[in-house]
Short mmCIF file of N, CA, C and O in Angstrom, two decimals:
data_model
loop_
_atom_site.label_atom_id
_atom_site.label_comp_id
_atom_site.label_asym_id
_atom_site.label_seq_id
_atom_site.Cartn_x
_atom_site.Cartn_y
_atom_site.Cartn_z
N MET A 712 -158.87 292.44 162.64
CA MET A 712 -158.70 293.47 161.59
C MET A 712 -157.74 293.01 160.52
O MET A 712 -156.93 293.70 160.06
N ALA A 713 -157.94 291.70 160.16
CA ALA A 713 -157.04 291.25 159.12
C ALA A 713 -157.91 290.86 157.89
O ALA A 713 -159.11 290.53 158.03
N ALA A 714 -157.34 290.90 156.73
CA ALA A 714 -158.03 290.52 155.55
C ALA A 714 -158.25 289.06 155.47
O ALA A 714 -157.33 288.28 155.90
N PRO A 715 -159.37 288.56 154.99
CA PRO A 715 -159.62 287.12 154.89
C PRO A 715 -158.58 286.47 153.95
O PRO A 715 -158.12 287.11 152.99
N ASN A 716 -158.30 285.24 154.19
CA ASN A 716 -157.44 284.43 153.32
C ASN A 716 -158.28 284.13 152.14
O ASN A 716 -159.20 283.28 152.16
N ILE A 717 -157.92 284.65 150.95
CA ILE A 717 -158.78 284.43 149.79
C ILE A 717 -158.58 283.05 149.19
O ILE A 717 -159.40 282.64 148.31
N VAL A 718 -157.68 282.27 149.69
CA VAL A 718 -157.64 280.85 149.32
C VAL A 718 -158.80 280.03 149.91
O VAL A 718 -159.31 279.15 149.32
N ASN A 719 -159.23 280.48 151.09
CA ASN A 719 -160.28 279.84 151.77
C ASN A 719 -161.60 280.55 151.70
O ASN A 719 -162.51 280.47 152.59
N VAL A 720 -161.89 281.22 150.56
CA VAL A 720 -163.09 281.97 150.45
C VAL A 720 -164.32 281.05 150.42
O VAL A 720 -164.26 280.02 149.73
N THR A 721 -165.32 281.40 151.18
CA THR A 721 -166.55 280.64 151.24
C THR A 721 -167.69 281.27 150.47
O THR A 721 -168.64 280.62 150.14
N SER A 722 -167.56 282.57 150.18
CA SER A 722 -168.52 283.21 149.38
C SER A 722 -167.95 284.39 148.58
O SER A 722 -167.01 285.06 149.05
N ILE A 723 -168.45 284.54 147.39
CA ILE A 723 -168.12 285.68 146.54
C ILE A 723 -169.36 286.26 145.97
O ILE A 723 -170.12 285.56 145.34
N TYR A 724 -169.59 287.53 146.30
CA TYR A 724 -170.83 288.21 145.82
C TYR A 724 -170.40 289.32 144.88
O TYR A 724 -169.67 290.16 145.12
N GLY A 725 -170.93 289.19 143.57
CA GLY A 725 -170.73 290.23 142.57
C GLY A 725 -171.63 291.40 142.88
O GLY A 725 -172.80 291.27 143.14
N LYS A 726 -171.02 292.61 142.88
CA LYS A 726 -171.78 293.83 143.19
C LYS A 726 -171.40 294.93 142.31
O LYS A 726 -170.27 294.97 141.81
N THR A 727 -172.31 295.87 142.14
CA THR A 727 -172.07 297.13 141.39
C THR A 727 -172.72 298.22 142.08
O THR A 727 -173.83 298.09 142.65
N MET A 728 -172.02 299.37 142.21
CA MET A 728 -172.61 300.54 142.85
C MET A 728 -172.30 301.79 141.98
O MET A 728 -171.36 301.78 141.21
N GLY A 729 -173.06 302.79 142.16
CA GLY A 729 -172.86 304.06 141.50
C GLY A 729 -173.13 305.25 142.33
O GLY A 729 -173.82 305.13 143.37
N ALA A 730 -172.52 306.38 141.98
CA ALA A 730 -172.68 307.68 142.73
C ALA A 730 -172.39 308.82 141.82
O ALA A 730 -171.58 308.71 140.91
N ALA A 731 -173.05 309.96 142.12
CA ALA A 731 -172.63 311.22 141.46
C ALA A 731 -171.45 311.81 142.20
O ALA A 731 -171.44 311.73 143.45
N LEU A 732 -170.50 312.34 141.53
CA LEU A 732 -169.33 312.91 142.15
C LEU A 732 -169.54 314.39 142.46
O LEU A 732 -170.05 315.11 141.58
N SER A 733 -169.09 314.77 143.66
CA SER A 733 -169.19 316.17 144.03
C SER A 733 -167.83 316.84 143.79
O SER A 733 -166.88 316.16 143.35
N THR A 734 -167.70 318.11 144.18
CA THR A 734 -166.40 318.73 143.99
C THR A 734 -165.36 318.44 145.09
O THR A 734 -164.30 319.01 145.04
N THR A 735 -165.76 317.70 146.07
CA THR A 735 -164.81 317.30 147.17
C THR A 735 -164.16 316.00 146.69
O THR A 735 -164.79 314.96 146.67
N VAL A 736 -162.86 316.11 146.28
CA VAL A 736 -162.18 314.96 145.72
C VAL A 736 -161.85 313.87 146.70
O VAL A 736 -161.49 312.78 146.27
N THR A 737 -162.02 314.09 147.95
CA THR A 737 -161.80 313.05 148.96
C THR A 737 -163.11 312.43 149.48
O THR A 737 -163.08 311.74 150.54
N THR A 738 -164.16 312.57 148.79
CA THR A 738 -165.50 311.99 149.16
C THR A 738 -165.37 310.49 149.07
O THR A 738 -164.98 309.90 148.06
N THR A 739 -165.78 309.73 150.16
CA THR A 739 -165.74 308.32 150.16
C THR A 739 -166.85 307.75 149.26
O THR A 739 -168.05 308.13 149.46
N ILE A 740 -166.47 306.93 148.32
CA ILE A 740 -167.47 306.31 147.46
C ILE A 740 -167.75 304.86 147.91
O ILE A 740 -168.93 304.42 147.83
N LEU A 741 -166.73 304.16 148.27
CA LEU A 741 -166.90 302.75 148.63
C LEU A 741 -165.87 302.41 149.73
O LEU A 741 -164.73 302.78 149.65
N THR A 742 -166.32 301.66 150.79
CA THR A 742 -165.49 301.27 151.90
C THR A 742 -165.52 299.77 152.08
O THR A 742 -166.66 299.25 152.04
N CYS A 743 -164.43 299.11 152.23
CA CYS A 743 -164.44 297.66 152.44
C CYS A 743 -164.90 297.37 153.87
O CYS A 743 -164.33 297.86 154.83
N PRO A 744 -165.95 296.54 154.01
CA PRO A 744 -166.43 296.18 155.37
C PRO A 744 -165.46 295.31 156.15
O PRO A 744 -164.54 294.73 155.56
N ALA A 745 -165.71 295.22 157.45
CA ALA A 745 -164.89 294.42 158.32
C ALA A 745 -164.89 292.91 157.87
O ALA A 745 -165.92 292.42 157.41
N ASN A 746 -163.76 292.28 157.99
CA ASN A 746 -163.62 290.85 157.72
C ASN A 746 -163.96 290.49 156.28
O ASN A 746 -164.45 289.31 156.04
N LYS A 747 -163.75 291.38 155.32
CA LYS A 747 -164.06 291.13 153.94
C LYS A 747 -162.84 291.60 153.11
O LYS A 747 -161.94 292.34 153.59
N VAL A 748 -162.80 291.21 151.87
CA VAL A 748 -161.86 291.71 150.87
C VAL A 748 -162.76 292.10 149.67
O VAL A 748 -163.63 291.31 149.25
N LEU A 749 -162.47 293.24 149.04
CA LEU A 749 -163.19 293.62 147.88
C LEU A 749 -162.23 293.61 146.72
O LEU A 749 -161.18 294.20 146.75
N LYS A 750 -162.57 292.84 145.70
CA LYS A 750 -161.78 292.87 144.47
C LYS A 750 -162.49 293.83 143.52
O LYS A 750 -163.64 293.56 143.04
N ILE A 751 -161.85 294.99 143.21
CA ILE A 751 -162.41 295.98 142.35
C ILE A 751 -162.11 295.57 140.89
O ILE A 751 -160.92 295.52 140.46
N ASN A 752 -163.12 295.26 140.14
CA ASN A 752 -162.97 294.81 138.78
C ASN A 752 -163.00 295.96 137.75
O ASN A 752 -162.29 295.89 136.83
N SER A 753 -163.80 296.97 138.06
CA SER A 753 -163.77 298.12 137.17
C SER A 753 -164.32 299.36 137.84
O SER A 753 -165.15 299.26 138.72
N ILE A 754 -163.73 300.49 137.42
CA ILE A 754 -164.22 301.82 137.85
C ILE A 754 -164.39 302.68 136.60
O ILE A 754 -163.43 302.81 135.84
N LEU A 755 -165.56 303.06 136.36
CA LEU A 755 -165.84 303.89 135.17
C LEU A 755 -166.39 305.24 135.69
O LEU A 755 -167.21 305.34 136.67
N VAL A 756 -165.97 306.31 134.97
CA VAL A 756 -166.51 307.62 135.34
C VAL A 756 -167.10 308.22 134.03
O VAL A 756 -166.40 308.30 132.97
N ALA A 757 -168.41 308.52 134.12
CA ALA A 757 -169.09 308.98 132.89
C ALA A 757 -169.43 310.45 133.08
O ALA A 757 -169.90 310.91 134.21
N ASN A 758 -169.24 311.24 132.04
CA ASN A 758 -169.63 312.65 132.04
C ASN A 758 -171.07 312.68 131.52
O ASN A 758 -171.32 312.42 130.33
N VAL A 759 -171.99 313.10 132.34
CA VAL A 759 -173.40 313.20 131.96
C VAL A 759 -173.85 314.56 131.48
O VAL A 759 -174.99 314.77 131.13
N ASP A 760 -172.86 315.54 131.44
CA ASP A 760 -173.14 316.86 130.97
C ASP A 760 -172.96 316.78 129.43
O ASP A 760 -171.94 316.39 128.92
N GLY A 761 -173.99 317.18 128.75
CA GLY A 761 -174.03 317.17 127.28
C GLY A 761 -173.13 318.26 126.62
O GLY A 761 -172.98 318.21 125.44
N THR A 762 -172.60 319.14 127.41
CA THR A 762 -171.87 320.27 126.81
C THR A 762 -170.43 320.43 127.28
O THR A 762 -169.55 320.65 126.51
N ASN A 763 -170.20 320.27 128.60
CA ASN A 763 -168.89 320.64 129.18
C ASN A 763 -168.09 319.43 129.63
O ASN A 763 -168.67 318.50 130.18
N ALA A 764 -166.81 319.48 129.41
CA ALA A 764 -165.87 318.52 130.03
C ALA A 764 -165.82 318.77 131.55
O ALA A 764 -166.08 319.89 132.02
N ALA A 765 -165.41 317.73 132.29
CA ALA A 765 -165.14 317.92 133.70
C ALA A 765 -163.99 317.06 134.07
O ALA A 765 -163.71 315.97 133.42
N ASP A 766 -163.22 317.40 135.09
CA ASP A 766 -162.06 316.68 135.51
C ASP A 766 -162.42 315.68 136.64
O ASP A 766 -163.17 316.07 137.60
N ALA A 767 -161.89 314.46 136.47
CA ALA A 767 -162.17 313.40 137.45
C ALA A 767 -160.92 313.10 138.31
O ALA A 767 -159.81 313.05 137.75
N THR A 768 -161.13 312.90 139.55
CA THR A 768 -160.02 312.39 140.45
C THR A 768 -160.61 311.18 141.17
O THR A 768 -161.69 311.27 141.76
N VAL A 769 -159.89 310.04 141.16
CA VAL A 769 -160.29 308.81 141.83
C VAL A 769 -159.03 308.36 142.62
O VAL A 769 -157.94 308.32 142.08
N GLN A 770 -159.23 308.05 143.88
CA GLN A 770 -158.15 307.66 144.77
C GLN A 770 -158.46 306.33 145.45
O GLN A 770 -159.58 305.97 145.72
N PHE A 771 -157.34 305.61 145.75
CA PHE A 771 -157.36 304.41 146.61
C PHE A 771 -156.86 304.96 147.98
O PHE A 771 -155.75 305.48 147.98
N PHE A 772 -157.61 304.74 149.04
CA PHE A 772 -157.21 305.10 150.38
C PHE A 772 -156.83 303.88 151.10
O PHE A 772 -157.62 302.95 151.31
N ASP A 773 -155.55 303.72 151.48
CA ASP A 773 -154.98 302.63 152.23
C ASP A 773 -155.14 302.92 153.69
O ASP A 773 -154.38 303.73 154.26
N SER A 774 -156.13 302.27 154.35
CA SER A 774 -156.37 302.64 155.81
C SER A 774 -155.19 302.24 156.72
O SER A 774 -154.95 302.89 157.69
N SER A 775 -154.47 301.20 156.40
CA SER A 775 -153.36 300.80 157.25
C SER A 775 -152.18 301.81 157.16
O SER A 775 -151.44 301.98 158.16
N ALA A 776 -152.06 302.53 156.09
CA ALA A 776 -151.07 303.58 156.00
C ALA A 776 -151.62 304.97 156.14
O ALA A 776 -150.89 305.91 156.23
N ALA A 777 -152.95 305.05 156.24
CA ALA A 777 -153.62 306.32 156.39
C ALA A 777 -153.24 307.34 155.21
O ALA A 777 -152.95 308.51 155.46
N THR A 778 -153.11 306.75 154.02
CA THR A 778 -152.60 307.53 152.88
C THR A 778 -153.48 307.23 151.64
O THR A 778 -153.91 306.09 151.43
N SER A 779 -153.74 308.23 150.88
CA SER A 779 -154.44 308.10 149.61
C SER A 779 -153.42 308.05 148.44
O SER A 779 -152.47 308.75 148.44
N TYR A 780 -153.78 307.22 147.44
CA TYR A 780 -152.99 307.12 146.24
C TYR A 780 -153.87 307.34 145.03
O TYR A 780 -154.96 306.74 144.93
N ASN A 781 -153.42 308.15 144.15
CA ASN A 781 -154.31 308.47 142.97
C ASN A 781 -154.35 307.36 141.93
O ASN A 781 -153.27 306.87 141.55
N LEU A 782 -155.56 307.00 141.56
CA LEU A 782 -155.77 306.09 140.44
C LEU A 782 -155.96 306.94 139.15
O LEU A 782 -155.60 306.57 138.04
N ALA A 783 -156.56 308.11 139.32
CA ALA A 783 -156.80 309.10 138.24
C ALA A 783 -156.76 310.45 138.89
O ALA A 783 -157.40 310.69 139.91
N LYS A 784 -155.96 311.33 138.37
CA LYS A 784 -155.80 312.67 139.00
C LYS A 784 -156.15 313.75 137.97
O LYS A 784 -155.50 313.95 136.99
N THR A 785 -157.24 314.41 138.23
CA THR A 785 -157.67 315.59 137.41
C THR A 785 -157.60 315.28 135.88
O THR A 785 -157.09 316.03 135.13
N ILE A 786 -158.18 314.13 135.54
CA ILE A 786 -158.25 313.77 134.11
C ILE A 786 -159.54 314.30 133.52
O ILE A 786 -160.63 314.07 134.00
N ALA A 787 -159.39 314.98 132.42
CA ALA A 787 -160.56 315.59 131.75
C ALA A 787 -161.43 314.50 131.11
O ALA A 787 -160.87 313.61 130.33
N VAL A 788 -162.67 314.54 131.37
CA VAL A 788 -163.63 313.58 130.76
C VAL A 788 -164.49 314.47 129.91
O VAL A 788 -165.30 315.29 130.35
N PRO A 789 -164.46 314.30 128.55
CA PRO A 789 -165.20 315.15 127.69
C PRO A 789 -166.72 314.92 127.88
O PRO A 789 -167.13 313.90 128.36
N ALA A 790 -167.49 315.88 127.46
CA ALA A 790 -168.98 315.73 127.53
C ALA A 790 -169.44 314.50 126.81
O ALA A 790 -168.90 314.05 125.82
N ASP A 791 -170.41 313.78 127.51
CA ASP A 791 -170.99 312.56 126.98
C ASP A 791 -169.93 311.45 126.66
O ASP A 791 -170.10 310.73 125.75
N SER A 792 -168.92 311.41 127.53
CA SER A 792 -167.83 310.38 127.37
C SER A 792 -167.67 309.64 128.70
O SER A 792 -168.13 310.06 129.75
N THR A 793 -166.92 308.49 128.59
CA THR A 793 -166.60 307.70 129.76
C THR A 793 -165.16 307.42 129.88
O THR A 793 -164.47 307.17 128.89
N LEU A 794 -164.61 307.52 131.10
CA LEU A 794 -163.23 307.26 131.43
C LEU A 794 -163.16 305.95 132.13
O LEU A 794 -163.90 305.71 133.12
N VAL A 795 -162.36 304.96 131.63
CA VAL A 795 -162.10 303.74 132.36
C VAL A 795 -160.90 303.91 133.19
O VAL A 795 -159.78 304.06 132.77
N VAL A 796 -161.15 303.94 134.56
CA VAL A 796 -160.05 304.16 135.52
C VAL A 796 -159.43 302.83 135.83
O VAL A 796 -158.18 302.71 135.87
N ILE A 797 -160.24 301.82 136.05
CA ILE A 797 -159.75 300.37 136.31
C ILE A 797 -160.56 299.47 135.46
O ILE A 797 -161.78 299.60 135.42
N SER A 798 -159.95 298.56 134.79
CA SER A 798 -160.62 297.53 134.05
C SER A 798 -160.35 296.19 134.64
O SER A 798 -159.44 296.04 135.49
N LYS A 799 -161.01 295.17 134.19
CA LYS A 799 -160.85 293.76 134.68
C LYS A 799 -159.40 293.31 134.67
O LYS A 799 -158.95 292.61 135.58
N ASP A 800 -158.59 293.78 133.71
CA ASP A 800 -157.18 293.30 133.65
C ASP A 800 -156.25 294.06 134.58
O ASP A 800 -155.12 293.76 134.62
N THR A 801 -156.80 295.14 135.25
CA THR A 801 -156.00 295.86 136.21
C THR A 801 -156.62 295.96 137.56
O THR A 801 -156.53 296.99 138.26
N ALA A 802 -157.32 294.91 137.96
CA ALA A 802 -158.06 294.87 139.17
C ALA A 802 -157.16 295.15 140.39
O ALA A 802 -155.96 294.85 140.40
N ILE A 803 -157.79 295.73 141.44
CA ILE A 803 -157.07 295.93 142.71
C ILE A 803 -157.97 295.36 143.81
O ILE A 803 -159.12 295.13 143.65
N TYR A 804 -157.33 295.18 145.02
CA TYR A 804 -158.03 294.62 146.16
C TYR A 804 -158.16 295.74 147.27
O TYR A 804 -157.16 296.44 147.44
N LEU A 805 -159.26 295.76 147.93
CA LEU A 805 -159.40 296.60 149.10
C LEU A 805 -159.49 295.75 150.32
O LEU A 805 -160.26 294.72 150.33
N GLU A 806 -158.64 295.94 151.28
CA GLU A 806 -158.74 295.27 152.61
C GLU A 806 -159.63 296.05 153.54
O GLU A 806 -160.09 297.12 153.18
N GLU A 807 -159.90 295.46 154.65
CA GLU A 807 -160.82 296.08 155.66
C GLU A 807 -160.54 297.55 155.88
O GLU A 807 -159.38 297.95 156.12
N SER A 808 -161.55 298.39 155.73
CA SER A 808 -161.52 299.83 155.92
C SER A 808 -160.83 300.61 154.84
O SER A 808 -160.80 301.85 154.86
N ASP A 809 -160.23 299.93 153.86
CA ASP A 809 -159.75 300.63 152.69
C ASP A 809 -160.92 301.28 151.91
O ASP A 809 -162.08 300.83 152.04
N GLN A 810 -160.61 302.31 151.13
CA GLN A 810 -161.70 303.04 150.45
C GLN A 810 -161.35 303.41 149.02
O GLN A 810 -160.17 303.52 148.70
N ILE A 811 -162.36 303.62 148.25
CA ILE A 811 -162.27 304.34 146.96
C ILE A 811 -162.85 305.65 147.21
O ILE A 811 -164.01 305.80 147.71
N ARG A 812 -162.11 306.70 146.85
CA ARG A 812 -162.55 308.07 147.01
C ARG A 812 -162.58 308.78 145.68
O ARG A 812 -161.83 308.37 144.77
N GLY A 813 -163.32 309.81 145.56
CA GLY A 813 -163.33 310.54 144.27
C GLY A 813 -163.98 311.84 144.33
O GLY A 813 -164.71 312.20 145.30
N GLY A 814 -163.80 312.64 143.28
CA GLY A 814 -164.49 313.92 143.11
C GLY A 814 -164.30 314.42 141.69
O GLY A 814 -163.70 313.83 140.86
N ALA A 815 -164.96 315.52 141.41
CA ALA A 815 -165.10 316.17 140.05
C ALA A 815 -164.84 317.64 140.16
O ALA A 815 -164.98 318.21 141.26
N SER A 816 -164.48 318.22 139.03
CA SER A 816 -164.34 319.68 138.98
C SER A 816 -165.62 320.40 138.90
O SER A 816 -165.71 321.57 139.18
N ALA A 817 -166.72 319.64 138.65
CA ALA A 817 -168.05 320.27 138.59
C ALA A 817 -169.06 319.33 139.17
O ALA A 817 -169.13 318.14 138.81
N THR A 818 -169.84 319.80 140.18
CA THR A 818 -170.84 318.93 140.84
C THR A 818 -171.89 318.43 139.86
O THR A 818 -172.41 319.23 139.00
N SER A 819 -172.22 317.20 139.96
CA SER A 819 -173.26 316.52 139.17
C SER A 819 -172.97 316.32 137.71
O SER A 819 -173.82 315.90 136.95
N ASP A 820 -171.73 316.62 137.25
CA ASP A 820 -171.36 316.43 135.85
C ASP A 820 -170.79 314.98 135.63
O ASP A 820 -170.92 314.42 134.54
N LEU A 821 -170.25 314.42 136.69
CA LEU A 821 -169.59 313.08 136.57
C LEU A 821 -170.27 312.10 137.49
O LEU A 821 -170.63 312.41 138.66
N GLU A 822 -170.46 310.84 136.95
CA GLU A 822 -171.02 309.77 137.78
C GLU A 822 -169.98 308.60 137.74
O GLU A 822 -169.41 308.33 136.72
N ILE A 823 -169.82 307.98 138.88
CA ILE A 823 -168.86 306.88 138.98
C ILE A 823 -169.64 305.53 139.15
O ILE A 823 -170.65 305.53 139.85
N THR A 824 -169.19 304.49 138.47
CA THR A 824 -169.71 303.20 138.62
C THR A 824 -168.60 302.24 138.92
O THR A 824 -167.57 302.22 138.25
N ILE A 825 -168.82 301.43 140.08
CA ILE A 825 -167.78 300.48 140.49
C ILE A 825 -168.36 299.11 140.46
O ILE A 825 -169.36 298.82 141.11
N SER A 826 -167.70 298.20 139.73
CA SER A 826 -168.06 296.74 139.74
C SER A 826 -167.00 296.08 140.55
O SER A 826 -165.81 296.28 140.39
N TYR A 827 -167.48 295.23 141.55
CA TYR A 827 -166.60 294.57 142.46
C TYR A 827 -167.15 293.26 143.00
O TYR A 827 -168.33 292.95 142.78
N GLU A 828 -166.24 292.51 143.57
CA GLU A 828 -166.58 291.23 144.18
C GLU A 828 -166.28 291.31 145.69
O GLU A 828 -165.19 291.74 146.01
N GLU A 829 -167.20 290.91 146.48
CA GLU A 829 -167.02 290.88 147.98
C GLU A 829 -166.67 289.47 148.34
O GLU A 829 -167.45 288.58 148.12
N LEU A 830 -165.47 289.27 148.84
CA LEU A 830 -164.95 287.97 149.19
C LEU A 830 -164.96 287.77 150.79
O LEU A 830 -164.54 288.72 151.45
N ASP A 831 -165.38 286.63 151.20
CA ASP A 831 -165.53 286.31 152.59
C ASP A 831 -165.04 284.90 152.90
O ASP A 831 -165.33 284.00 152.11
N ASP A 832 -164.32 284.72 153.96
CA ASP A 832 -163.91 283.32 154.31
C ASP A 832 -164.63 282.81 155.56
O ASP A 832 -164.17 281.85 156.19
N ALA A 833 -165.72 283.46 155.94
CA ALA A 833 -166.50 283.06 157.12
C ALA A 833 -167.36 281.83 156.83
O ALA A 833 -167.82 281.58 155.76
#
């Protein structure tokens, strides 16, 4: 249950995933698999509602501490706009079982896109 040594990485896979955010702000969006490290390059939250703003909350869940830390907390995303929560210059790492969680003030108004790299030393 340890994070791989990223000096000895044997593979790096670029990945992107997306999801619609519900009103449960602790919904798991992405979980780091066993024996991997995920480098989160960007997290974008887009408001797909053409009329109303919606609030976004995005959290980093540290499984070793069993604690969530807010990356964005109830930030208003105007209609037809995008919030940059994490960009390439502020990347974070997820260790085994760590998670990105999130939610919105209105169901189906916000969509989250996460670009990341999966690192493995196997």
